[in-house]
Amino acid sequence: MRTIPALIAGEEVTTGTTFTVVDPSTGTPFAEATRCGTAQVDDAVEAARSAFGFVRGRSAEWRAGVLRQLAALIRRDADRLADLECQDVGKPLRQARTDVAVTARYFDYYAGILQALHGDTLPQADGMVAFTRREPFGVTAHITPWNYPLQMTARTLAPALAAGNCCVLKPAEDTPVTAVEIARLALEAGFPPGMLNVVPGFGPEAGAALAGHPGIDHISFTGSRPVGTAIAQAAAANVVPVVLELGGKSPNIVFEDADLGHAVPLIVSAIIQNCGQTCSAGSRVLVHESVHGKLVAAVRERFEALRIGPGAQDPDLGPLISDRQRARVASLVEQGRREAVLVTGGDVPDDERLHGGFFYRPTLFDHVPATAAVAQEEIFGPVLSVTPFRDDTEAVALANGTEYGLVAAVWTRDIGRAHRLADEVCAGQVFVNTYGAAGGVELPFGGWKRSGYGREKGFEGLLGYTQTKTVVIGVR
Ligand code: NAI
Ligand code: MG
């Protein structure tokens, strides 16, 4: 079985202690990963600090060059990386390939825009010249989840590195494989040792050690709310900024004038993609009562036609990440049965060939009261809840009626209504007559309310990894 090392100061490091990495399509182990603890995190932070001394002295053009080279190597190894991601996460091969392409785009995109990063000159009294510089923080920490290991690695690392920081990344224990591959490719691309370090391990061990490390200058986290809160507390203790992306309960809001033929396939893929384990999953449908029955029938038909299978066979729907995640989904579905009407799904597929994998059937609930758990909780599984509404006011109230505010979509042919809803819905991204943006590397992304704070992606993502220094010079 392959052993996944840590990558610290340009060296592959093992500790003698490992944890098992499982293929969720079969439930069988396929790798052992190095279980890092405080000692490896200390080494990684020290390596990043020392690399920062070197990187500070390099030009923006140099940084752009190594990032672009990393993007090229990711594209060179695209098939290999997609196969690994598919095995580690269980996601359909086509989705894994898209993830690899988006990963390369992140490094290319930030390599491009980093050279447009500049300060301002500021008007001052005679005899004074004032300007700002956009400087890196230094050593940045990155704690990522298991749902999009490659994309998340790139989303958080590319802007941090582009801004001139040196990084320590702790991948999720369920999926440590591809982050280490990216760190290996980074060395091949010409990154100096320590510019990017990866420390696989458990959240309460390597994760907590990293979040609380006094040598860290900035933290980025994507994952669950309780862990996000703990990380923000650790960041507060060291007085360092933190970006939190904590998921959502994102609505597709369908009006009576929507083009249902266009909307339904996208509504289905918004919850089916990655088996519903997507922070921006469209996990609620709010639909005008006049088209409610038609929409539910169309979604049901598509749900029942979905092919379920191992990621490598490129089905429509792969497994969930783990037995633990499946138990979590199943328990929320049990609650849903008591609170709403189960239309289809609600159990594991009755197929011997899928035995061993962590599969769950696509599940549709109708007539879901706004207060039901399946309308309020992030389920992170292929579970969609439908709630009818009577008018625009009720639609907005339902859309904004959860603690989350990550993404929303509005389906209408009325341009005035589209603008009003984009104004009134509380979410970091609002789509109209579409859902998601194929990676959306260029589009600022992040939460309102309990979905978190700070923005990633786009130029704002780059600015977030800089701190402003104002310089004032007396010239006489
Ligand atoms: P989690 O929040 O425990 O895991 C995310 C990352 O945090 C992992 O790398 C983990 O090792 C790390 N971590 C865990 N405890 C830590 C600690 N004390 N200190 C530092 N790092 C720590 O999420 P989990 O338990 O895997 O998933 C539970 C639920 O969280 C999911 O059902 C879903 O609702 C939500 N979630 C949301 C994600 C998103 O994309 N917004 C991604 C993953 C999970
Ligand atoms: Mg795995």
Short mmCIF file of C-alpha atoms and ligand atoms in Angstrom, two decimals:
data_model
loop_
_atom_site.label_atom_id
_atom_site.label_comp_id
_atom_site.label_asym_id
_atom_site.label_seq_id
_atom_site.Cartn_x
_atom_site.Cartn_y
_atom_site.Cartn_z
CA MET A 1 0.00 0.00 0.00
CA ARG A 2 1.30 3.46 -0.80
CA THR A 3 2.45 5.69 2.05
CA ILE A 4 1.58 9.37 1.88
CA PRO A 5 4.37 11.41 3.48
CA ALA A 6 4.29 14.90 4.88
CA LEU A 7 6.19 17.51 2.86
CA ILE A 8 8.24 19.78 5.08
CA ALA A 9 11.12 22.04 4.00
CA GLY A 10 11.20 20.32 0.62
CA GLU A 11 11.63 16.86 2.19
CA GLU A 12 9.26 13.91 2.30
CA VAL A 13 8.81 13.16 5.98
CA THR A 14 7.29 10.15 7.74
CA THR A 15 6.73 9.86 11.48
CA GLY A 16 6.29 6.14 12.05
CA THR A 17 2.63 6.73 12.85
CA THR A 18 0.06 6.59 10.07
CA PHE A 19 -3.68 6.62 9.46
CA THR A 20 -5.58 4.66 6.85
CA VAL A 21 -7.00 6.28 3.73
CA VAL A 22 -10.16 4.60 2.44
CA ASP A 23 -11.72 4.43 -1.02
CA PRO A 24 -15.35 5.40 -0.34
CA SER A 25 -16.57 3.58 -3.46
CA THR A 26 -15.58 0.23 -1.95
CA GLY A 27 -14.87 0.93 1.71
CA THR A 28 -11.38 -0.58 1.33
CA PRO A 29 -8.10 1.02 2.45
CA PHE A 30 -5.75 2.08 -0.35
CA ALA A 31 -3.07 4.15 1.37
CA GLU A 32 -1.49 4.93 4.71
CA ALA A 33 -0.87 8.59 5.43
CA THR A 34 1.68 10.09 7.78
CA ARG A 35 0.02 11.25 10.96
CA CYS A 36 1.60 14.58 11.84
CA GLY A 37 1.48 16.14 15.28
CA THR A 38 2.89 19.14 17.08
CA ALA A 39 6.52 18.35 16.19
CA GLN A 40 5.89 18.22 12.42
CA VAL A 41 3.72 21.32 12.55
CA ASP A 42 6.52 23.16 14.39
CA ASP A 43 9.00 22.05 11.71
CA ALA A 44 6.65 23.08 8.89
CA VAL A 45 6.03 26.54 10.35
CA GLU A 46 9.75 27.04 10.86
CA ALA A 47 10.46 25.92 7.28
CA ALA A 48 7.83 28.34 5.95
CA ARG A 49 9.30 31.18 8.03
CA SER A 50 12.74 30.54 6.67
CA ALA A 51 11.47 30.26 3.07
CA PHE A 52 9.64 33.57 3.56
CA GLY A 53 13.01 35.26 4.05
CA PHE A 54 13.99 34.02 0.59
CA VAL A 55 10.66 34.67 -1.17
CA ARG A 56 10.51 38.27 0.14
CA GLY A 57 13.62 39.00 -1.89
CA ARG A 58 12.13 37.70 -5.17
CA SER A 59 10.13 39.76 -7.65
CA ALA A 60 6.45 39.50 -8.51
CA GLU A 61 7.55 38.19 -11.90
CA TRP A 62 9.43 35.35 -10.21
CA ARG A 63 6.37 34.38 -8.17
CA ALA A 64 4.21 34.46 -11.29
CA GLY A 65 6.74 32.22 -13.03
CA VAL A 66 6.75 29.43 -10.43
CA LEU A 67 2.95 29.51 -10.07
CA ARG A 68 2.51 29.28 -13.83
CA GLN A 69 4.94 26.38 -13.96
CA LEU A 70 2.95 24.60 -11.22
CA ALA A 71 -0.23 25.06 -13.28
CA ALA A 72 1.55 23.54 -16.30
CA LEU A 73 2.68 20.50 -14.27
CA ILE A 74 -0.85 19.98 -12.92
CA ARG A 75 -2.09 19.93 -16.52
CA ARG A 76 0.71 17.54 -17.50
CA ASP A 77 -0.34 15.13 -14.72
CA ALA A 78 -4.08 15.74 -15.09
CA ASP A 79 -5.09 12.12 -15.66
CA ARG A 80 -3.05 10.80 -12.76
CA LEU A 81 -4.35 13.50 -10.39
CA ALA A 82 -7.96 12.93 -11.47
CA ASP A 83 -7.66 9.19 -10.86
CA LEU A 84 -6.24 9.79 -7.37
CA GLU A 85 -8.94 12.33 -6.51
CA CYS A 86 -11.62 10.00 -7.82
CA GLN A 87 -10.34 7.18 -5.62
CA ASP A 88 -9.80 9.32 -2.53
CA VAL A 89 -13.16 11.15 -2.59
CA GLY A 90 -15.25 8.65 -4.57
CA LYS A 91 -16.42 11.38 -6.90
CA PRO A 92 -17.37 10.60 -10.51
CA LEU A 93 -14.32 10.67 -12.75
CA ARG A 94 -15.66 13.51 -14.90
CA GLN A 95 -16.07 15.69 -11.81
CA ALA A 96 -12.54 14.80 -10.67
CA ARG A 97 -11.21 15.85 -14.09
CA THR A 98 -13.05 19.16 -13.83
CA ASP A 99 -11.53 19.64 -10.37
CA VAL A 100 -8.02 19.17 -11.80
CA ALA A 101 -8.69 21.69 -14.59
CA VAL A 102 -10.01 24.24 -12.08
CA THR A 103 -7.00 23.60 -9.82
CA ALA A 104 -4.62 24.51 -12.66
CA ARG A 105 -6.75 27.57 -13.46
CA TYR A 106 -6.40 28.88 -9.90
CA PHE A 107 -2.60 28.89 -10.13
CA ASP A 108 -2.66 30.43 -13.61
CA TYR A 109 -5.22 33.06 -12.67
CA TYR A 110 -3.34 34.24 -9.58
CA ALA A 111 -0.02 34.12 -11.46
CA GLY A 112 -1.64 36.55 -13.90
CA ILE A 113 -3.26 39.00 -11.52
CA LEU A 114 -0.47 39.10 -8.93
CA GLN A 115 1.47 41.39 -11.21
CA ALA A 116 -1.45 43.84 -11.14
CA LEU A 117 -1.20 44.05 -7.35
CA HIS A 118 -0.07 47.54 -6.39
CA GLY A 119 -0.54 50.27 -3.83
CA ASP A 120 -1.74 53.86 -4.25
CA THR A 121 -0.18 57.28 -4.02
CA LEU A 122 -2.13 59.45 -1.62
CA PRO A 123 -2.58 63.22 -1.63
CA GLN A 124 -0.72 64.91 1.24
CA ALA A 125 0.37 68.39 2.29
CA ASP A 126 3.31 70.01 0.53
CA GLY A 127 6.58 68.44 1.48
CA MET A 128 5.14 64.97 2.00
CA VAL A 129 4.85 61.96 -0.27
CA ALA A 130 2.58 59.13 0.84
CA PHE A 131 1.94 55.77 -0.71
CA THR A 132 0.73 52.31 0.21
CA ARG A 133 2.33 48.92 -0.31
CA ARG A 134 0.46 45.61 -0.41
CA GLU A 135 2.62 43.23 1.58
CA PRO A 136 2.23 39.53 2.40
CA PHE A 137 1.48 38.42 5.98
CA GLY A 138 4.36 35.96 6.12
CA VAL A 139 3.41 32.40 7.09
CA THR A 140 -0.19 31.43 6.33
CA ALA A 141 -2.04 28.34 7.61
CA HIS A 142 -4.61 26.49 5.51
CA ILE A 143 -6.99 23.86 6.89
CA THR A 144 -9.05 22.25 4.14
CA PRO A 145 -12.02 19.86 3.93
CA TRP A 146 -12.45 16.54 2.11
CA ASN A 147 -15.14 17.41 -0.41
CA TYR A 148 -12.93 19.11 -3.05
CA PRO A 149 -9.38 18.40 -1.87
CA LEU A 150 -7.65 19.61 -5.05
CA GLN A 151 -9.85 22.64 -5.66
CA MET A 152 -9.70 23.66 -2.02
CA THR A 153 -5.92 23.33 -1.96
CA ALA A 154 -5.65 25.62 -4.98
CA ARG A 155 -8.38 28.04 -3.92
CA THR A 156 -6.62 28.80 -0.66
CA LEU A 157 -2.94 28.37 -1.62
CA ALA A 158 -2.84 30.13 -5.00
CA PRO A 159 -3.76 33.63 -3.75
CA ALA A 160 -1.65 33.23 -0.60
CA LEU A 161 1.43 32.25 -2.58
CA ALA A 162 0.70 34.86 -5.26
CA ALA A 163 0.71 37.57 -2.60
CA GLY A 164 4.16 36.36 -1.45
CA ASN A 165 3.28 34.30 1.63
CA CYS A 166 4.75 30.90 2.51
CA CYS A 167 2.24 28.24 3.48
CA VAL A 168 1.50 25.29 5.74
CA LEU A 169 -1.50 23.24 4.67
CA LYS A 170 -3.29 20.56 6.66
CA PRO A 171 -5.53 18.50 4.38
CA ALA A 172 -8.59 16.69 5.72
CA GLU A 173 -7.83 13.25 7.18
CA ASP A 174 -10.36 11.63 4.84
CA THR A 175 -8.53 12.85 1.71
CA PRO A 176 -4.84 13.67 2.20
CA VAL A 177 -3.55 12.27 -1.10
CA THR A 178 -3.69 15.00 -3.74
CA ALA A 179 -2.52 17.92 -1.57
CA VAL A 180 0.78 16.08 -1.09
CA GLU A 181 0.97 15.54 -4.87
CA ILE A 182 0.53 19.30 -5.41
CA ALA A 183 3.37 19.99 -2.96
CA ARG A 184 5.61 17.54 -4.87
CA LEU A 185 4.76 19.25 -8.17
CA ALA A 186 5.46 22.63 -6.58
CA LEU A 187 9.02 21.52 -5.82
CA GLU A 188 9.40 20.33 -9.40
CA ALA A 189 8.05 23.72 -10.55
CA GLY A 190 10.89 25.49 -8.76
CA PHE A 191 9.34 26.42 -5.42
CA PRO A 192 12.15 26.78 -2.88
CA PRO A 193 11.99 24.29 0.04
CA GLY A 194 9.53 25.45 2.69
CA MET A 195 7.51 27.78 0.49
CA LEU A 196 4.73 25.17 0.60
CA ASN A 197 4.52 22.54 3.36
CA VAL A 198 1.82 19.88 3.78
CA VAL A 199 1.16 18.14 7.12
CA PRO A 200 -1.44 15.35 6.87
CA GLY A 201 -3.10 14.45 10.15
CA PHE A 202 -6.18 14.64 12.33
CA GLY A 203 -8.06 17.85 13.06
CA PRO A 204 -7.63 17.84 16.85
CA GLU A 205 -3.90 17.01 16.47
CA ALA A 206 -2.16 18.57 13.45
CA GLY A 207 -5.12 20.90 12.74
CA ALA A 208 -5.36 22.33 16.25
CA ALA A 209 -1.55 22.58 16.53
CA LEU A 210 -1.45 24.59 13.31
CA ALA A 211 -4.41 26.87 14.12
CA GLY A 212 -2.95 27.74 17.53
CA HIS A 213 0.68 28.07 16.42
CA PRO A 214 2.24 31.41 17.45
CA GLY A 215 4.34 31.41 14.27
CA ILE A 216 1.30 31.70 12.00
CA ASP A 217 0.26 35.11 10.61
CA HIS A 218 -3.07 34.26 8.92
CA ILE A 219 -5.48 31.30 8.87
CA SER A 220 -7.85 30.10 6.19
CA PHE A 221 -10.43 27.44 7.04
CA THR A 222 -13.24 25.69 5.21
CA GLY A 223 -15.34 23.12 7.02
CA SER A 224 -17.92 22.77 9.76
CA ARG A 225 -19.18 25.57 11.95
CA PRO A 226 -18.05 24.19 15.33
CA VAL A 227 -14.49 23.71 14.07
CA GLY A 228 -14.58 27.13 12.37
CA THR A 229 -15.55 28.69 15.68
CA ALA A 230 -12.68 26.89 17.48
CA ILE A 231 -10.24 28.08 14.82
CA ALA A 232 -11.47 31.66 15.10
CA GLN A 233 -10.89 31.43 18.86
CA ALA A 234 -7.36 30.15 18.30
CA ALA A 235 -6.77 32.97 15.82
CA ALA A 236 -8.11 35.52 18.31
CA ALA A 237 -5.69 34.27 20.98
CA ASN A 238 -2.78 35.00 18.64
CA VAL A 239 -4.44 38.10 17.12
CA VAL A 240 -4.24 36.88 13.53
CA PRO A 241 -6.87 37.28 10.80
CA VAL A 242 -8.93 34.29 9.73
CA VAL A 243 -11.09 33.52 6.72
CA LEU A 244 -13.95 31.13 7.45
CA GLU A 245 -16.09 29.33 4.88
CA LEU A 246 -18.64 27.26 6.75
CA GLY A 247 -21.07 25.98 4.16
CA GLY A 248 -24.69 26.82 3.48
CA LYS A 249 -28.29 25.90 2.87
CA SER A 250 -28.52 27.54 -0.51
CA PRO A 251 -31.93 27.99 -2.17
CA ASN A 252 -33.02 27.72 -5.79
CA ILE A 253 -35.99 30.10 -5.95
CA VAL A 254 -38.29 29.17 -8.82
CA PHE A 255 -41.00 31.60 -9.95
CA GLU A 256 -44.10 30.87 -12.03
CA ASP A 257 -42.49 32.49 -15.09
CA ALA A 258 -39.29 30.37 -14.93
CA ASP A 259 -38.19 28.25 -17.87
CA LEU A 260 -38.58 24.90 -16.09
CA GLY A 261 -37.02 22.93 -18.93
CA HIS A 262 -33.82 24.90 -18.41
CA ALA A 263 -34.07 25.11 -14.62
CA VAL A 264 -34.76 21.49 -13.61
CA PRO A 265 -31.52 19.85 -14.90
CA LEU A 266 -29.45 22.57 -13.23
CA ILE A 267 -31.43 22.31 -9.99
CA VAL A 268 -30.78 18.56 -9.98
CA SER A 269 -27.05 18.91 -10.67
CA ALA A 270 -26.76 21.63 -8.00
CA ILE A 271 -27.60 19.04 -5.33
CA ILE A 272 -26.24 15.90 -7.02
CA GLN A 273 -22.75 17.18 -7.78
CA ASN A 274 -20.22 15.48 -5.51
CA CYS A 275 -23.15 13.62 -3.91
CA GLY A 276 -24.43 16.82 -2.28
CA GLN A 277 -21.14 17.31 -0.42
CA THR A 278 -20.59 20.81 -1.72
CA CYS A 279 -20.56 23.96 0.41
CA SER A 280 -22.58 25.76 -2.26
CA ALA A 281 -24.95 22.82 -2.93
CA GLY A 282 -28.45 23.95 -3.93
CA SER A 283 -30.06 21.98 -1.12
CA ARG A 284 -33.41 23.82 -0.99
CA VAL A 285 -35.96 24.54 -3.71
CA LEU A 286 -38.47 27.29 -3.02
CA VAL A 287 -41.12 27.18 -5.72
CA HIS A 288 -44.22 29.19 -6.59
CA GLU A 289 -47.35 27.17 -5.75
CA SER A 290 -48.60 27.33 -9.36
CA VAL A 291 -45.63 25.32 -10.73
CA HIS A 292 -44.90 23.35 -7.57
CA GLY A 293 -46.45 20.03 -8.65
CA LYS A 294 -44.85 20.15 -12.08
CA LEU A 295 -41.40 20.88 -10.67
CA VAL A 296 -41.55 18.11 -8.05
CA ALA A 297 -42.61 15.57 -10.69
CA ALA A 298 -39.76 16.61 -13.00
CA VAL A 299 -37.11 16.47 -10.26
CA ARG A 300 -38.41 13.10 -9.07
CA GLU A 301 -38.18 11.65 -12.57
CA ARG A 302 -34.56 12.77 -12.90
CA PHE A 303 -33.60 11.59 -9.40
CA GLU A 304 -34.96 8.11 -10.14
CA ALA A 305 -33.03 7.91 -13.42
CA LEU A 306 -29.62 8.78 -11.91
CA ARG A 307 -26.93 6.12 -12.24
CA ILE A 308 -25.28 5.39 -8.88
CA GLY A 309 -21.85 3.71 -8.78
CA PRO A 310 -18.13 3.81 -7.98
CA GLY A 311 -16.41 7.06 -8.99
CA ALA A 312 -14.11 5.34 -11.47
CA GLN A 313 -17.12 4.16 -13.50
CA ASP A 314 -18.12 7.79 -13.92
CA PRO A 315 -21.71 7.49 -12.66
CA ASP A 316 -24.06 10.45 -12.07
CA LEU A 317 -23.77 9.90 -8.35
CA GLY A 318 -20.84 8.45 -6.39
CA PRO A 319 -20.72 7.49 -2.70
CA LEU A 320 -20.57 9.75 0.34
CA ILE A 321 -17.12 10.29 1.84
CA SER A 322 -17.43 7.92 4.81
CA ASP A 323 -19.74 5.72 6.83
CA ARG A 324 -19.80 8.50 9.41
CA GLN A 325 -21.07 11.00 6.82
CA ARG A 326 -23.67 8.51 5.60
CA ALA A 327 -24.90 8.00 9.17
CA ARG A 328 -25.21 11.78 9.53
CA VAL A 329 -27.23 12.03 6.30
CA ALA A 330 -29.43 9.08 7.29
CA SER A 331 -30.22 10.56 10.68
CA LEU A 332 -31.28 13.89 9.17
CA VAL A 333 -33.42 12.02 6.62
CA GLU A 334 -35.13 10.15 9.49
CA GLN A 335 -36.01 13.50 11.01
CA GLY A 336 -37.24 14.65 7.59
CA ARG A 337 -39.64 11.70 7.35
CA ARG A 338 -41.39 12.95 10.49
CA GLU A 339 -41.55 16.59 9.36
CA ALA A 340 -42.19 16.48 5.59
CA VAL A 341 -43.30 14.25 2.72
CA LEU A 342 -40.69 11.83 1.36
CA VAL A 343 -41.11 11.68 -2.44
CA THR A 344 -38.23 9.40 -3.40
CA GLY A 345 -35.01 7.97 -1.94
CA GLY A 346 -34.41 7.98 1.79
CA ASP A 347 -32.28 4.85 1.95
CA VAL A 348 -29.19 3.07 0.62
CA PRO A 349 -29.41 1.59 -2.89
CA ASP A 350 -30.59 -2.01 -3.05
CA ASP A 351 -27.68 -3.24 -5.20
CA GLU A 352 -25.25 -5.96 -4.15
CA ARG A 353 -22.47 -4.54 -6.33
CA LEU A 354 -22.48 -1.35 -4.26
CA HIS A 355 -22.15 -3.19 -0.97
CA GLY A 356 -19.13 -1.89 0.95
CA GLY A 357 -19.23 1.63 -0.53
CA PHE A 358 -20.90 4.52 1.29
CA PHE A 359 -23.75 5.04 -1.19
CA TYR A 360 -27.05 6.79 -0.53
CA ARG A 361 -29.98 7.27 -2.89
CA PRO A 362 -30.91 10.74 -4.08
CA THR A 363 -33.63 11.86 -1.73
CA LEU A 364 -36.46 14.35 -2.31
CA PHE A 365 -38.66 15.85 0.38
CA ASP A 366 -41.75 17.90 -0.47
CA HIS A 367 -43.98 20.22 1.59
CA VAL A 368 -41.03 20.91 3.87
CA PRO A 369 -41.96 23.42 6.62
CA ALA A 370 -39.47 26.27 6.91
CA THR A 371 -38.58 25.17 10.44
CA ALA A 372 -37.87 21.49 9.61
CA ALA A 373 -34.34 20.20 10.20
CA VAL A 374 -34.01 19.27 6.51
CA ALA A 375 -34.77 22.91 5.61
CA GLN A 376 -32.36 24.35 8.18
CA GLU A 377 -29.35 22.03 8.61
CA GLU A 378 -26.53 21.59 6.13
CA ILE A 379 -26.97 17.88 5.34
CA PHE A 380 -24.01 17.40 2.98
CA GLY A 381 -25.66 14.56 1.11
CA PRO A 382 -27.91 14.10 -1.95
CA VAL A 383 -30.99 15.41 -0.15
CA LEU A 384 -33.21 18.14 -1.60
CA SER A 385 -36.08 19.81 0.21
CA VAL A 386 -38.94 21.58 -1.59
CA THR A 387 -41.09 24.30 -0.03
CA PRO A 388 -43.86 26.07 -1.97
CA PHE A 389 -44.49 29.85 -1.67
CA ARG A 390 -47.36 32.17 -2.63
CA ASP A 391 -45.64 35.46 -3.51
CA ASP A 392 -42.29 37.23 -3.80
CA THR A 393 -42.35 38.45 -0.21
CA GLU A 394 -42.77 34.93 1.12
CA ALA A 395 -40.06 33.65 -1.26
CA VAL A 396 -37.53 36.16 0.09
CA ALA A 397 -38.49 35.40 3.70
CA LEU A 398 -37.99 31.66 3.12
CA ALA A 399 -34.73 32.22 1.23
CA ASN A 400 -33.35 34.29 4.11
CA GLY A 401 -34.90 32.07 6.78
CA THR A 402 -31.84 30.00 7.68
CA GLU A 403 -28.66 30.85 9.57
CA TYR A 404 -26.65 30.48 6.36
CA GLY A 405 -26.07 32.81 3.40
CA LEU A 406 -23.57 31.38 0.93
CA VAL A 407 -25.26 31.10 -2.48
CA ALA A 408 -28.76 31.56 -3.94
CA ALA A 409 -30.31 31.30 -7.39
CA VAL A 410 -33.40 33.00 -8.80
CA TRP A 411 -35.29 31.49 -11.74
CA THR A 412 -37.51 34.05 -13.52
CA ARG A 413 -37.92 35.71 -16.90
CA ASP A 414 -38.86 39.03 -15.22
CA ILE A 415 -35.73 41.21 -15.18
CA GLY A 416 -37.13 43.56 -12.53
CA ARG A 417 -37.87 40.64 -10.22
CA ALA A 418 -34.37 39.24 -10.84
CA HIS A 419 -32.80 42.52 -9.71
CA ARG A 420 -35.12 42.88 -6.71
CA LEU A 421 -34.32 39.37 -5.53
CA ALA A 422 -30.57 39.82 -6.08
CA ASP A 423 -30.92 42.86 -3.81
CA GLU A 424 -33.06 41.25 -1.11
CA VAL A 425 -31.48 37.80 -0.77
CA CYS A 426 -28.67 37.57 1.80
CA ALA A 427 -25.92 35.50 0.18
CA GLY A 428 -22.34 35.87 -0.95
CA GLN A 429 -23.26 34.91 -4.52
CA VAL A 430 -26.61 35.23 -6.30
CA PHE A 431 -27.21 33.53 -9.64
CA VAL A 432 -30.08 34.30 -12.00
CA ASN A 433 -31.27 31.57 -14.40
CA THR A 434 -28.14 29.53 -13.79
CA TYR A 435 -26.41 27.88 -10.83
CA GLY A 436 -22.70 27.90 -10.05
CA ALA A 437 -20.00 28.99 -12.44
CA ALA A 438 -17.80 25.96 -13.20
CA GLY A 439 -15.23 26.72 -10.53
CA GLY A 440 -15.78 30.48 -10.65
CA VAL A 441 -12.11 31.17 -10.02
CA GLU A 442 -12.56 34.87 -10.88
CA LEU A 443 -15.70 35.45 -8.76
CA PRO A 444 -15.46 36.61 -5.13
CA PHE A 445 -16.98 33.90 -2.95
CA GLY A 446 -17.81 33.67 0.73
CA GLY A 447 -20.48 33.69 3.34
CA TRP A 448 -23.02 36.02 4.84
CA LYS A 449 -24.34 35.29 8.32
CA ARG A 450 -23.17 31.93 9.75
CA SER A 451 -21.71 30.83 6.42
CA GLY A 452 -18.56 32.64 7.47
CA TYR A 453 -16.60 35.77 6.65
CA GLY A 454 -13.82 36.91 4.40
CA ARG A 455 -13.79 36.38 0.64
CA GLU A 456 -11.89 33.90 -1.48
CA LYS A 457 -11.51 33.67 -5.27
CA GLY A 458 -11.16 36.63 -7.61
CA PHE A 459 -9.04 39.71 -6.99
CA GLU A 460 -10.57 40.06 -3.53
CA GLY A 461 -9.11 36.69 -2.62
CA LEU A 462 -5.65 38.02 -3.47
CA LEU A 463 -6.15 41.25 -1.50
CA GLY A 464 -7.19 39.14 1.49
CA TYR A 465 -3.69 37.66 1.67
CA THR A 466 -2.04 41.08 1.83
CA GLN A 467 -1.71 43.71 4.53
CA THR A 468 -1.39 47.37 3.70
CA LYS A 469 1.64 49.34 4.73
CA THR A 470 1.41 53.13 4.42
CA VAL A 471 4.69 54.94 3.82
CA VAL A 472 5.01 58.72 4.31
CA ILE A 473 8.17 60.55 3.26
CA GLY A 474 9.07 64.12 4.09
CA VAL A 475 10.76 65.51 1.02
CA ARG A 476 12.20 68.75 2.38
P1 NAI B 1 -14.56 19.36 9.92
O1 NAI B 1 -14.85 20.80 10.11
O2 NAI B 1 -14.27 18.52 11.13
O3 NAI B 1 -13.30 19.17 8.93
C1 NAI B 1 -12.73 20.19 8.14
C2 NAI B 1 -11.24 20.30 8.42
O4 NAI B 1 -11.04 20.76 9.76
C3 NAI B 1 -10.47 18.99 8.32
O5 NAI B 1 -9.20 19.25 7.74
C4 NAI B 1 -10.29 18.60 9.77
O6 NAI B 1 -9.16 17.80 9.99
C5 NAI B 1 -10.10 19.94 10.41
N1 NAI B 1 -10.34 19.97 11.86
C6 NAI B 1 -11.23 19.22 12.57
N2 NAI B 1 -11.14 19.52 13.88
C7 NAI B 1 -10.19 20.47 14.02
C8 NAI B 1 -9.65 21.19 15.11
N3 NAI B 1 -10.08 20.99 16.36
N4 NAI B 1 -8.69 22.11 14.87
C9 NAI B 1 -8.26 22.35 13.62
N5 NAI B 1 -8.72 21.69 12.55
C10 NAI B 1 -9.68 20.77 12.73
O7 NAI B 1 -15.77 18.74 9.10
P2 NAI B 1 -16.30 17.22 9.08
O8 NAI B 1 -16.49 16.74 10.46
O9 NAI B 1 -15.41 16.43 8.21
O10 NAI B 1 -17.73 17.37 8.38
C11 NAI B 1 -18.91 17.63 9.16
C12 NAI B 1 -19.84 18.59 8.48
O11 NAI B 1 -19.17 19.83 8.25
C13 NAI B 1 -20.32 18.17 7.09
O12 NAI B 1 -21.42 17.31 7.17
C14 NAI B 1 -20.68 19.50 6.49
O13 NAI B 1 -21.96 19.90 6.90
C15 NAI B 1 -19.64 20.46 7.08
N6 NAI B 1 -18.55 20.67 6.12
C16 NAI B 1 -18.60 21.77 5.30
C17 NAI B 1 -17.65 21.96 4.32
C18 NAI B 1 -17.70 23.13 3.40
O14 NAI B 1 -17.27 23.02 2.24
N7 NAI B 1 -18.13 24.29 3.84
C19 NAI B 1 -16.58 20.99 4.09
C20 NAI B 1 -16.57 19.89 5.04
C21 NAI B 1 -17.55 19.75 6.00
MG MG B 2 -10.62 8.76 1.33
#
